[in-house]
Short mmCIF file of C-alpha atoms in Angstrom, two decimals:
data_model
loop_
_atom_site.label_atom_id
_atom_site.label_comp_id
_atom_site.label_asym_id
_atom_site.label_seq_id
_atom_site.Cartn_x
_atom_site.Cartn_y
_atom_site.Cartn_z
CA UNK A 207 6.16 -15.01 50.79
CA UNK A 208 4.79 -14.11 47.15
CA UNK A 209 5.95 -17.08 46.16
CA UNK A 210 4.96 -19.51 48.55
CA UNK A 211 1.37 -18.33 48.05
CA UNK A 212 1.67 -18.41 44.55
CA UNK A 213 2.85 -22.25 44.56
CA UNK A 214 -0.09 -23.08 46.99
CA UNK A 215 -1.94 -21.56 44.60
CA UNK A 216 -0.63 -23.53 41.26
CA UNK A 217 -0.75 -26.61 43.57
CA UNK A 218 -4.45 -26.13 44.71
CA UNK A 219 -5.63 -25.18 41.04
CA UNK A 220 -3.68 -28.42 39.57
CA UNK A 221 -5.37 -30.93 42.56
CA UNK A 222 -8.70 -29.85 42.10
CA UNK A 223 -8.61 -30.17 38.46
CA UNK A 224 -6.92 -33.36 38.61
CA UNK A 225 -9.63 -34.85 40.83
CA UNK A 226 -12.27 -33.62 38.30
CA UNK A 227 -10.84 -35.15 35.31
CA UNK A 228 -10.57 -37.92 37.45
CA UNK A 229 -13.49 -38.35 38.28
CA UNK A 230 -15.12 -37.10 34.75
CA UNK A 231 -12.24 -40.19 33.11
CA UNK A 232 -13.65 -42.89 35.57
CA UNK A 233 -17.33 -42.06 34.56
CA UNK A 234 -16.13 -41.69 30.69
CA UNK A 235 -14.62 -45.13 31.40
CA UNK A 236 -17.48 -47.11 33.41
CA UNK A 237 -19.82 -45.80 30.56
CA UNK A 238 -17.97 -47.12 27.75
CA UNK A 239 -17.19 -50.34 29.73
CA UNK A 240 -20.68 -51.07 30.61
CA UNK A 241 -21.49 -50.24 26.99
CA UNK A 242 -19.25 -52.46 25.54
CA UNK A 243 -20.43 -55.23 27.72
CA UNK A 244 -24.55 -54.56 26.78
CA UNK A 245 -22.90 -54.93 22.78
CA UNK A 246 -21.63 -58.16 23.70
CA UNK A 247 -24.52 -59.16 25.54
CA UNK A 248 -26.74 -58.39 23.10
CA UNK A 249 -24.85 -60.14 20.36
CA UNK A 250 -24.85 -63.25 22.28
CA UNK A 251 -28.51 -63.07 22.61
CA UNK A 252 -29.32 -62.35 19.23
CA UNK A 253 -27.21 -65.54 18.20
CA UNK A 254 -29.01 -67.57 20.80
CA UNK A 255 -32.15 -66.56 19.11
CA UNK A 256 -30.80 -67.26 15.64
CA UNK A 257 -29.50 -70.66 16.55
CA UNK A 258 -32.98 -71.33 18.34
CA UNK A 259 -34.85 -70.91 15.68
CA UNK A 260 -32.93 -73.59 13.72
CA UNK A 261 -32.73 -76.21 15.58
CA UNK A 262 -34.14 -79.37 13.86
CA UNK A 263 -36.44 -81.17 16.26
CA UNK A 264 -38.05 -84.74 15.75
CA UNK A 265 -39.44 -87.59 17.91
CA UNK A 266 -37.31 -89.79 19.07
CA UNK A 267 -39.49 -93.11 18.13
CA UNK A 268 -42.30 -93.39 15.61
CA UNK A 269 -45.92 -92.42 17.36
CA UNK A 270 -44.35 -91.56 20.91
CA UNK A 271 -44.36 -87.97 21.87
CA UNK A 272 -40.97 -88.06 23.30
CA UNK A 273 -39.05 -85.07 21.13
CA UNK A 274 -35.20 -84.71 20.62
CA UNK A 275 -32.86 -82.22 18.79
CA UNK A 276 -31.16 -83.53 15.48
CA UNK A 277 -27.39 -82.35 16.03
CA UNK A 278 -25.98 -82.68 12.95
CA UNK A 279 -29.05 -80.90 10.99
CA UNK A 280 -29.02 -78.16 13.39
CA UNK A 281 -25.45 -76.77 14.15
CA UNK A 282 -24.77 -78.25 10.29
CA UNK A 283 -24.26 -74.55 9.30
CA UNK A 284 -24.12 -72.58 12.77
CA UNK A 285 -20.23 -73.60 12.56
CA UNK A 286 -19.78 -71.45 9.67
CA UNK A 287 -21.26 -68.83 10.85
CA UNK A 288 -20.08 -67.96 14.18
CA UNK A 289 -16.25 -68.64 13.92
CA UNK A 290 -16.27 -65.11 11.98
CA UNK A 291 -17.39 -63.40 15.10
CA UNK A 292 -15.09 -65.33 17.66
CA UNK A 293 -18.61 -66.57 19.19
CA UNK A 294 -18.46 -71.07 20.25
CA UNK A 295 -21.12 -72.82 20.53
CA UNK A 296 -21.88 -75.50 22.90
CA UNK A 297 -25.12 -77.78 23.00
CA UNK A 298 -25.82 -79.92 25.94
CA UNK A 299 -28.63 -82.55 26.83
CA UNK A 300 -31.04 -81.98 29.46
CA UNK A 301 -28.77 -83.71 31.88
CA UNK A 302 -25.80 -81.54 31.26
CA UNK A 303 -23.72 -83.68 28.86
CA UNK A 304 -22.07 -82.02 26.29
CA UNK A 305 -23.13 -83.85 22.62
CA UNK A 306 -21.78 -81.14 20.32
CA UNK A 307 -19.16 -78.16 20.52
CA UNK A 308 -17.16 -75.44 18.29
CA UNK A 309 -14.58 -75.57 20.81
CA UNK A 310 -11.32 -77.59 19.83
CA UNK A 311 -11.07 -78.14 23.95
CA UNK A 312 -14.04 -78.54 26.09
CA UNK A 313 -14.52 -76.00 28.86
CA UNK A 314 -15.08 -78.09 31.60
CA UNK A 315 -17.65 -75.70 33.50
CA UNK A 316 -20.82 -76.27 34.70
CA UNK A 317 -23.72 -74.63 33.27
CA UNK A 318 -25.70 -71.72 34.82
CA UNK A 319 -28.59 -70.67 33.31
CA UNK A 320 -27.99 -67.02 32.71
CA UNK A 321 -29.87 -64.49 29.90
CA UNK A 322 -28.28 -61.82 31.27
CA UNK A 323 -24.87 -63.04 30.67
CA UNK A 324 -22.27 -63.96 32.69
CA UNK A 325 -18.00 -63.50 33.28
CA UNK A 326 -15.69 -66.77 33.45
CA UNK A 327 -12.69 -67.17 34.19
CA UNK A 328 -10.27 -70.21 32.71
CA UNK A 329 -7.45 -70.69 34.64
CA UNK A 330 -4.58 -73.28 33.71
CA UNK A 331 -6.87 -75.71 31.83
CA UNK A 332 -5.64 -78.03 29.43
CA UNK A 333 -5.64 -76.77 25.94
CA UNK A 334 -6.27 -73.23 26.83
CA UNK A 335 -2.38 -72.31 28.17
CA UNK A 336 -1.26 -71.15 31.05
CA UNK A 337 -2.57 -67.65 32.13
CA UNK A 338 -6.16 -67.64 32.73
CA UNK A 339 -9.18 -66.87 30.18
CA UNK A 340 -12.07 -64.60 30.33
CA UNK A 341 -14.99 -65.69 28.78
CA UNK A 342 -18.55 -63.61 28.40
CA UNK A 343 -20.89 -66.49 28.75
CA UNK A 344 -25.28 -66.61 28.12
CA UNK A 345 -26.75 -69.90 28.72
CA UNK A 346 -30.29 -70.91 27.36
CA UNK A 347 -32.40 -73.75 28.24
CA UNK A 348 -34.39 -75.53 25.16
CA UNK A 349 -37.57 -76.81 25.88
CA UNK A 350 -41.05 -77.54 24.34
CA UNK A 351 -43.58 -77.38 26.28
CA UNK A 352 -42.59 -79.07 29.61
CA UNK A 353 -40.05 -81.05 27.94
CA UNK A 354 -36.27 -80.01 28.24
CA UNK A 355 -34.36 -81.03 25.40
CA UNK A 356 -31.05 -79.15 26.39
CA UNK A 357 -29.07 -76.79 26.75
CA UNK A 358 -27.69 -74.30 24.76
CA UNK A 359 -24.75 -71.67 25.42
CA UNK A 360 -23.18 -69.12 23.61
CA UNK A 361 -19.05 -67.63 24.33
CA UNK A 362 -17.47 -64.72 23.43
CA UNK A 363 -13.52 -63.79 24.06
CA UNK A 364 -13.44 -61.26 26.69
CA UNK A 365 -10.89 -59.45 25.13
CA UNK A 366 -13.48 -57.80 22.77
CA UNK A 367 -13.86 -55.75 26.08
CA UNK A 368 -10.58 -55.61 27.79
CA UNK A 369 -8.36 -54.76 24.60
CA UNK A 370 -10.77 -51.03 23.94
CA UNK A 371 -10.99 -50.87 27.75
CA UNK A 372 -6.91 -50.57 27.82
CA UNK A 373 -6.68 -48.55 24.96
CA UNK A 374 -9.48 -46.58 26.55
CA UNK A 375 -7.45 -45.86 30.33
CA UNK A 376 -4.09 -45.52 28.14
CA UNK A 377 -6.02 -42.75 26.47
CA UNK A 378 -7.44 -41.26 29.31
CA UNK A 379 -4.59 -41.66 31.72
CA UNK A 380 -2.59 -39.73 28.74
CA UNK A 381 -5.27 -37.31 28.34
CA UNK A 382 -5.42 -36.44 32.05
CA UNK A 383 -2.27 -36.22 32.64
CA UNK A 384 -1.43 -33.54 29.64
CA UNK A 385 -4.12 -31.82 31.37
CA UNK A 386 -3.14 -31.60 34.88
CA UNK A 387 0.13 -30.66 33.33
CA UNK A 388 -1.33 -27.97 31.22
CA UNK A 389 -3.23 -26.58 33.68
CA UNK A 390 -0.74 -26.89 36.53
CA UNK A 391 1.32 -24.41 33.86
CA UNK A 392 -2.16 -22.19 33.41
CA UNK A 393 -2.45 -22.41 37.09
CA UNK A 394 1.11 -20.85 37.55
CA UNK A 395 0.62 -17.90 35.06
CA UNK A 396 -2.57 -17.13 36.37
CA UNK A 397 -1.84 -17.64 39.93
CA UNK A 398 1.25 -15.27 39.05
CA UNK A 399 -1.02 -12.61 37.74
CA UNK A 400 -3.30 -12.65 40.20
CA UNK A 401 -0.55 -11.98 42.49
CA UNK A 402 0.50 -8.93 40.76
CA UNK A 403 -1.73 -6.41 41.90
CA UNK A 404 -1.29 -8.05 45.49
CA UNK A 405 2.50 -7.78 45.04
CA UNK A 406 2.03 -3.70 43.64
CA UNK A 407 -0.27 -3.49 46.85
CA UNK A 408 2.39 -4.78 49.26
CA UNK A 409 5.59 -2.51 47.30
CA UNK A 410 3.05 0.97 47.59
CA UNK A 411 2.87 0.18 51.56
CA UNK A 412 6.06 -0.96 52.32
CA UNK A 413 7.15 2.60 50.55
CA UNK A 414 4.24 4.36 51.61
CA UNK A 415 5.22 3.16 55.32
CA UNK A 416 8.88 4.02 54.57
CA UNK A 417 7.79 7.27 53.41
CA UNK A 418 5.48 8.52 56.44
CA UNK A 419 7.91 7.06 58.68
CA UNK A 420 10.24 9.06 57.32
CA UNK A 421 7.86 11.98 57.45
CA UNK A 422 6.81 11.59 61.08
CA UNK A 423 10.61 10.84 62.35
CA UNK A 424 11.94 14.77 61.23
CA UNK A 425 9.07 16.62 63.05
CA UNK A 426 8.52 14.42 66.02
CA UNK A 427 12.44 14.31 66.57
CA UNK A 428 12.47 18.31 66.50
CA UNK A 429 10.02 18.85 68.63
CA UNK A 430 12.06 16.68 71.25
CA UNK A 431 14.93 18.40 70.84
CA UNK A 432 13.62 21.65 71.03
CA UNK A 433 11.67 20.87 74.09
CA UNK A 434 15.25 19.54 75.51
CA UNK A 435 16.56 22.42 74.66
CA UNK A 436 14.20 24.65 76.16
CA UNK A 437 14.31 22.89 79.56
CA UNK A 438 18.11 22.82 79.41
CA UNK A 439 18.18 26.97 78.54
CA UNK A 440 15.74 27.14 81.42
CA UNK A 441 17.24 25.32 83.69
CA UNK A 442 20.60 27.04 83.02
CA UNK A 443 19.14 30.82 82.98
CA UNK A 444 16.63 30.50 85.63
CA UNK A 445 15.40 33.87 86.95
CA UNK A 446 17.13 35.94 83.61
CA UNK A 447 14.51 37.84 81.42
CA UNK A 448 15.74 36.64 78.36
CA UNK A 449 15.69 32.99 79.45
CA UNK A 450 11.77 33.11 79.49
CA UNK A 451 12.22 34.88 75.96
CA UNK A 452 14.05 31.96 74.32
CA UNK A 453 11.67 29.77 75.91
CA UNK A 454 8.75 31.21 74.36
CA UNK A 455 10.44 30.98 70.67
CA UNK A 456 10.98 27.31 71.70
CA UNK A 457 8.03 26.56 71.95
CA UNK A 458 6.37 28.39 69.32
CA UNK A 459 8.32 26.83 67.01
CA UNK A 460 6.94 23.20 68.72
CA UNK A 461 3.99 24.67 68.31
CA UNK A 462 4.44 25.03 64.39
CA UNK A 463 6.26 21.80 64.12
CA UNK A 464 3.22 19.76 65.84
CA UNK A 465 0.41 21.82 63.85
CA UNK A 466 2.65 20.15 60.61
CA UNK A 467 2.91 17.06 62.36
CA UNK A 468 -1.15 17.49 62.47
CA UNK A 469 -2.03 18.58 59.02
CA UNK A 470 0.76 15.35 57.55
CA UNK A 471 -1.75 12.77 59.98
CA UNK A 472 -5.13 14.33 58.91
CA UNK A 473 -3.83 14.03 55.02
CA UNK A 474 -2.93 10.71 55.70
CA UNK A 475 -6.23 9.59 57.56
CA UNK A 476 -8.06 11.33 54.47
CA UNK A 477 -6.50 9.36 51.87
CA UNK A 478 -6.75 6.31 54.19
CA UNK A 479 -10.35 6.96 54.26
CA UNK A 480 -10.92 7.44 50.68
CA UNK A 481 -9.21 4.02 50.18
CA UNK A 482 -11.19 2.26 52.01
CA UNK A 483 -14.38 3.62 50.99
CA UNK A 484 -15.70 4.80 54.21
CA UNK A 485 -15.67 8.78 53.41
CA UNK A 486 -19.25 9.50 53.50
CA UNK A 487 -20.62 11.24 50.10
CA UNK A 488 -21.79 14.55 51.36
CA UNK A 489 -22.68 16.04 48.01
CA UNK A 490 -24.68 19.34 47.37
CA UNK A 491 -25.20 21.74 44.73
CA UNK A 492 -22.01 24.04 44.47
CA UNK A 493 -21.48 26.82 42.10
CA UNK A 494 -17.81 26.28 41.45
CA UNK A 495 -17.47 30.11 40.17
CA UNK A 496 -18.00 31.19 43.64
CA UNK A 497 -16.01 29.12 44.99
CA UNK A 498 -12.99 29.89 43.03
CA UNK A 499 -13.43 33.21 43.64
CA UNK A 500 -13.40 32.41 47.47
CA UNK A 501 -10.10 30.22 46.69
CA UNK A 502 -8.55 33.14 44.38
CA UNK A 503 -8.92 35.80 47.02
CA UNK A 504 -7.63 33.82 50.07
CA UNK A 505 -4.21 33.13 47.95
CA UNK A 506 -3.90 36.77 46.83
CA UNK A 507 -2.09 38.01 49.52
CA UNK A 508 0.47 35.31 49.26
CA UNK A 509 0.46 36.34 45.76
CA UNK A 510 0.87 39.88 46.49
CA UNK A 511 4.16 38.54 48.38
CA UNK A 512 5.55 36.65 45.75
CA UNK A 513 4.80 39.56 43.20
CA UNK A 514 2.72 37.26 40.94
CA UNK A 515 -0.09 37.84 39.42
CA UNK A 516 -2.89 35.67 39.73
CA UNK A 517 -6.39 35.94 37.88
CA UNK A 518 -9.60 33.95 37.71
CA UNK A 519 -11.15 34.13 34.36
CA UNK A 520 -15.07 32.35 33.78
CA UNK A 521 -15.62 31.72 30.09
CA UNK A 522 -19.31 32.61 29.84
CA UNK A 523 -21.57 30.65 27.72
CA UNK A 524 -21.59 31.30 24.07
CA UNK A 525 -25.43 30.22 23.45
CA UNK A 526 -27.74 32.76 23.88
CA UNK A 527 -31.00 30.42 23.37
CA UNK A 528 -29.82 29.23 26.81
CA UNK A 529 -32.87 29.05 29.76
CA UNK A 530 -32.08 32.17 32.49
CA UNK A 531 -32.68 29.21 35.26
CA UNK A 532 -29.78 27.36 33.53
CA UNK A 533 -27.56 30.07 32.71
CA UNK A 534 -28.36 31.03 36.85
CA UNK A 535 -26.35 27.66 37.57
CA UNK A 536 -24.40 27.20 34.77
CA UNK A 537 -21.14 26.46 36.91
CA UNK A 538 -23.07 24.31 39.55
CA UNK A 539 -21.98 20.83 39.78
CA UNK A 540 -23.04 18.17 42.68
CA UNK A 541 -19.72 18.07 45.09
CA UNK A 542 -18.07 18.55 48.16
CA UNK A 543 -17.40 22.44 49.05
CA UNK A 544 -14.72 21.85 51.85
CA UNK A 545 -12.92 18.98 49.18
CA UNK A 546 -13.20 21.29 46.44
CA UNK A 547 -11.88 24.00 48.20
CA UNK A 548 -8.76 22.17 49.36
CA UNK A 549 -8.40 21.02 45.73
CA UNK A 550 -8.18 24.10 44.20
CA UNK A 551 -6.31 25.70 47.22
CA UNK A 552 -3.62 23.05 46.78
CA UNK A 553 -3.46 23.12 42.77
CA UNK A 554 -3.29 27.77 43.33
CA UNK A 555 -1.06 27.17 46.50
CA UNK A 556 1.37 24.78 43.88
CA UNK A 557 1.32 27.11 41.22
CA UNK A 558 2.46 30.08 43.57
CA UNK A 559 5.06 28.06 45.57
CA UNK A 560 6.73 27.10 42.10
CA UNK A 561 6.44 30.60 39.90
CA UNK A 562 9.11 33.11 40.40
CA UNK A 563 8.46 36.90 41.19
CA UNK A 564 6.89 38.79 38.17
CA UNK A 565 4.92 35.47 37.23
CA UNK A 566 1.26 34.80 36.34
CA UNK A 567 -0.90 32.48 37.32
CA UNK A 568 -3.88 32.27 35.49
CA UNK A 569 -7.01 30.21 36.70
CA UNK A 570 -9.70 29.17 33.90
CA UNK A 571 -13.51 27.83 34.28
CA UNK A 572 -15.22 27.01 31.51
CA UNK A 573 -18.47 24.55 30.73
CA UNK A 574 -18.59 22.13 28.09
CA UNK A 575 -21.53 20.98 26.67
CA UNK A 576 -21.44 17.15 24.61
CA UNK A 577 -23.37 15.62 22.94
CA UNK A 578 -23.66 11.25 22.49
CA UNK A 579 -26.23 9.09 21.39
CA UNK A 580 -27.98 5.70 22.84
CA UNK A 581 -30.40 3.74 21.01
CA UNK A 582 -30.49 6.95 18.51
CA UNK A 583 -31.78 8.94 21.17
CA UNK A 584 -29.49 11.99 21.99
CA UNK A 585 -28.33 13.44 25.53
CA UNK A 586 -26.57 16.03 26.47
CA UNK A 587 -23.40 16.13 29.20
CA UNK A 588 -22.24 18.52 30.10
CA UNK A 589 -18.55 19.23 32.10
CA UNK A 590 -16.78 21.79 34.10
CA UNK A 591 -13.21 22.04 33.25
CA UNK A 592 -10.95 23.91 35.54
CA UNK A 593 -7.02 25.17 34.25
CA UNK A 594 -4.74 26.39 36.65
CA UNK A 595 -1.69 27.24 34.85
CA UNK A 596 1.45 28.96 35.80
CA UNK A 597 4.50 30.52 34.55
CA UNK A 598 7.08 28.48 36.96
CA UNK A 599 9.87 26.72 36.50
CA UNK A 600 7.77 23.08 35.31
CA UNK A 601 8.46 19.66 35.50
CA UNK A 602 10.65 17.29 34.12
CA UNK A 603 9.20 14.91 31.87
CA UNK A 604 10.22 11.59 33.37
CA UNK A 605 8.80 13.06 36.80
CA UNK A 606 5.12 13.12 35.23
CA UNK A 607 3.98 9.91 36.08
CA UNK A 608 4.87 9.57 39.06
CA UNK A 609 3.61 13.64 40.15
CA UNK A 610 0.94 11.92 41.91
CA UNK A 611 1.88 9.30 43.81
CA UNK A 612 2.03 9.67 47.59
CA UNK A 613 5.39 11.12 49.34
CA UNK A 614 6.59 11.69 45.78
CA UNK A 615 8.30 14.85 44.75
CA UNK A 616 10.17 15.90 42.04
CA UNK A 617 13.38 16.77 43.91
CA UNK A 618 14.05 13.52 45.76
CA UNK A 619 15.99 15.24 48.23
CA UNK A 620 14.34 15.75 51.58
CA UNK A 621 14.58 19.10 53.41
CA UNK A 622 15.62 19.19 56.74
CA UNK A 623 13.67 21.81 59.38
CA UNK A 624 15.81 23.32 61.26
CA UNK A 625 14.61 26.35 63.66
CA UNK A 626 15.88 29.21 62.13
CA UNK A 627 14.65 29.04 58.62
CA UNK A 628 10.98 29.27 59.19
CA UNK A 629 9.70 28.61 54.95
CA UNK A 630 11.34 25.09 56.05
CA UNK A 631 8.49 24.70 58.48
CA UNK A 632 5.71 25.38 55.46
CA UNK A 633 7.49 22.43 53.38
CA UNK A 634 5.04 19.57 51.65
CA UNK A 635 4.86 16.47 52.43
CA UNK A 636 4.59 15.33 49.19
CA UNK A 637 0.63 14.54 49.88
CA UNK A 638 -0.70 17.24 48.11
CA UNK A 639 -1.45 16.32 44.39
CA UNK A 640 -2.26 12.99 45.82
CA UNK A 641 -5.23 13.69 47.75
CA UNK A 642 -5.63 16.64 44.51
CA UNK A 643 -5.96 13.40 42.54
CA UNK A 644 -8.37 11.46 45.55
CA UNK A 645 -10.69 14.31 45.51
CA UNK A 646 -11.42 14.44 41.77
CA UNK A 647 -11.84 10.58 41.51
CA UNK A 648 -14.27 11.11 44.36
CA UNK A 649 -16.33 13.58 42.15
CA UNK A 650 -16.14 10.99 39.11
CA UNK A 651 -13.90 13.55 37.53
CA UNK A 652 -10.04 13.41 36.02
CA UNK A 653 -7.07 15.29 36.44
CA UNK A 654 -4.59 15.90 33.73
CA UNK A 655 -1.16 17.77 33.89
CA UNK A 656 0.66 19.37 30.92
CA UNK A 657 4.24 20.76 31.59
CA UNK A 658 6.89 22.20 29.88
CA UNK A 659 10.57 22.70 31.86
CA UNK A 660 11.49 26.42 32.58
CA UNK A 661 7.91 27.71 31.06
CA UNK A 662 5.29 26.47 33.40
CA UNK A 663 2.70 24.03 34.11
CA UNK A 664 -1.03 23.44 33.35
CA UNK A 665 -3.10 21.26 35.97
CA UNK A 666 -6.56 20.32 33.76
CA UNK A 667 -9.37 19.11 36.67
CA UNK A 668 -12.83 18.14 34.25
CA UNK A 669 -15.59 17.71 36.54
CA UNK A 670 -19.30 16.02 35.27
CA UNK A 671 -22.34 18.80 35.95
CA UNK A 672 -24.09 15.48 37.39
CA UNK A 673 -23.03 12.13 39.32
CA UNK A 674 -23.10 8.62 37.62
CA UNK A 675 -24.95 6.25 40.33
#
């Protein structure tokens, strides 16, 4: 499929190129055709004018007023100097005889009185071969006063214009066609990489679909089978106390199954949402000490479980020129309380899932203040940085990149629910550090993990005090 668009692609950047060079060589050809043609033009006129303005004219008879041209005074020298140029002469009398000629064979074509120049075309005349002859032709009509005493016209080879005009489409033809080339090549390689992101786009959902289909089959086919197996136990043991007993731990644990079914759809609708842009940005001041400290005490009974030991520590500000209105909201940034709150429960609810008994976790807020400089001016920023480290059992280092990519997990193996072991119920769906990861992008802030196998891991989450627009 990839493929095929990408050759459609190639093929539509290659035609629509072609036909511009096309049509940019035809116009780069007419132009130097028609230039060509004025040159010639123009030379013939110029050697009209020339040759005018030496012809030799005298009365024919003593004391009449009848005039006439003197041939052999007036094209005496004009021989000479036209053969350099490939230009004939012919001079004809006012009836349209021809008296006088630089051609070795006559042309045998009427005249037509033409200043603008004119095409002819020779074809199997005697003395001029075979295959027909183009000849640029200008035609001027000598006369004084009222009298007409002939006519004179001017040739030039055509070939003056056909020979550059071949060289010219050779050259163009060659040119074009190393550049449709060339750019049906560019049009692959670029057609290619712009395919790449839509090819990465189409691998992430075809896994991403594999992956919540996967995650939707275990829970949905559990709660069938429990509900089967309910109905059958009730059906089997009706009117016995303890069949209404077993049915009631049935469906309690449908009950638990479907609320995970819920949370996996509502993760997935989030991240879904924050894809395609349409999460609304509810943003209000929130002091993220307090809010930590909300996070910190909801997970220390599950702390108190584990036996670890989990602390919240605020690194107060060191500057004691600081304003009391600013030190007041010194760990206030512009965000989301419910996101931020499932952030930092899912980074804390990580850390204590993956530290053994007699561990520490150790959650750090601290405000940096920077300094940068445009157009010499300087401005502060300042930055909330959040550490929530841990003293678990880490992460290998190959696993790193990938920690937060959807369905991911570290252990590829999936675990199977199965309704006696109830912490089975409680397992990820491997959605947790990615919507971690959608939530800080959302608050124009990054997420950074540091890890070391067997001595614990360090989730970094920098937050700026105020939004970029």
């Amino acid at each position: 499929m990839f493929q095929a668009t990408r050759r459609r692609l190639a093929v539509w950047y290659t035609a629509v190129t072609a036909v511009l060079l096309l049509l940019f060589a035809s116009g780069v050809y007419l132009y130097v055709r028609s230039t060509l043609v004025e040159r010639i033009d123009d030379t013939l006129n110029h050697v009209v004018e020339i040759v005018e303005r030496s012809l030799v004219i005298e009365p024919v008879n003593s004391g009449t007023e009848t005039l006439r041209i003197n041939i052999e005074a007036s094209f005496r020298n004009n021989a000479e100097t036209v053969e350099d140029d490939h230009i004939d002469l012919e001079w004809f009398s006012p009836t349209g005889e021809l008296l006088w000629s630089t051609l070795t064979t006559p042309l045998n074509i009427p005249i037509h009185g033409s200043r603008t120049g004119e095409t002819v075309h020779i074809n199997k005349q005697e003395g001029w071969g075979e295959s027909p002859v183009l000849l640029r032709q200008v035609t001027q009509r000598v006369e004084v006063g009222r009298q007409v005493l002939g006519y004179l016209r001017v040739s030039h080879p055509w070939f003056e214009v056909t020979k550059p005009s071949r060289q010219l489409i050779f050259d163009l033809a060659l040119g074009t066609g190393l550049m449709v080339l060339s750019v049906g090549a560019s049009g692959w390689f670029l057609s290619g990489k712009a395919m790449e992101p839509v090819g990465d786009s189409y691998q992430r959902l075809k896994q991403f679909t594999a992956d919540a289909s996967h995650e939707l089959r275990n829970p949905i086919t559990l709660i069938q089978t429990n509900v089967q197996v309910a109905l059958t136990d009730l059906e089997l043991a009706e009117g016995e106390v303890t069949a209404a007993s077993h049915y009631r731990q049935q469906l309690k644990l449908v009950e638990r199954l479907t609320q995970r079914l819920g949370r996996l759809v509502n993760d997935l609708l989030f991240l879904a949402r924050q894809d395609s842009g349409i999460s609304k940005d509810n943003f209000s001041p929130c002091p993220l000490d307090a809010l930590l400290i909300e996070v910190v005490e909801e997970q220390q009974l599950l702390a108190a479980e584990k036996q670890i030991t989990l602390s919240l520590h605020l690194v107060d500000a060191q500057n004691s020129d600081i304003s009391p209105e600013l030190l007041d909201n010194w760990f206030t940034l512009a965000g989301n309380w419910d996101q931020l709150v499932r952030l930092f429960t899912n980074l804390i609810g990580n850390a204590l899932k993956y530290t053994p008994a007699s561990g520490r976790v150790n959650v750090e807020l601290a405000r940096l203040e920077g300094i940068h400089r445009v157009s010499g001016l300087r401005y502060s920023s300042a930055q909330l940085q959040v550490k929530v480290s841990d003293t678990g059992i880490g992460i290998p280092s190959e696993a790193l990149p990938r920690l937060f990519d959807r369905f991911y997990r570290v252990d590829p193996a999936r675990t199977h629910i199965t309704e006696n072991t109830a912490c089975d119920i409680s397992t990820g769906s491997g959605l947790g550090l990615a919507i971690a990861q959608a939530i800080v992008e959302h608050h124009q802030g990054q997420i950074q993990v540091e890890s070391s196998l067997g001595k614990g891991t360090t989730f970094i989450v920098t937050f700026p005090v105020s939004l970029e627009s």
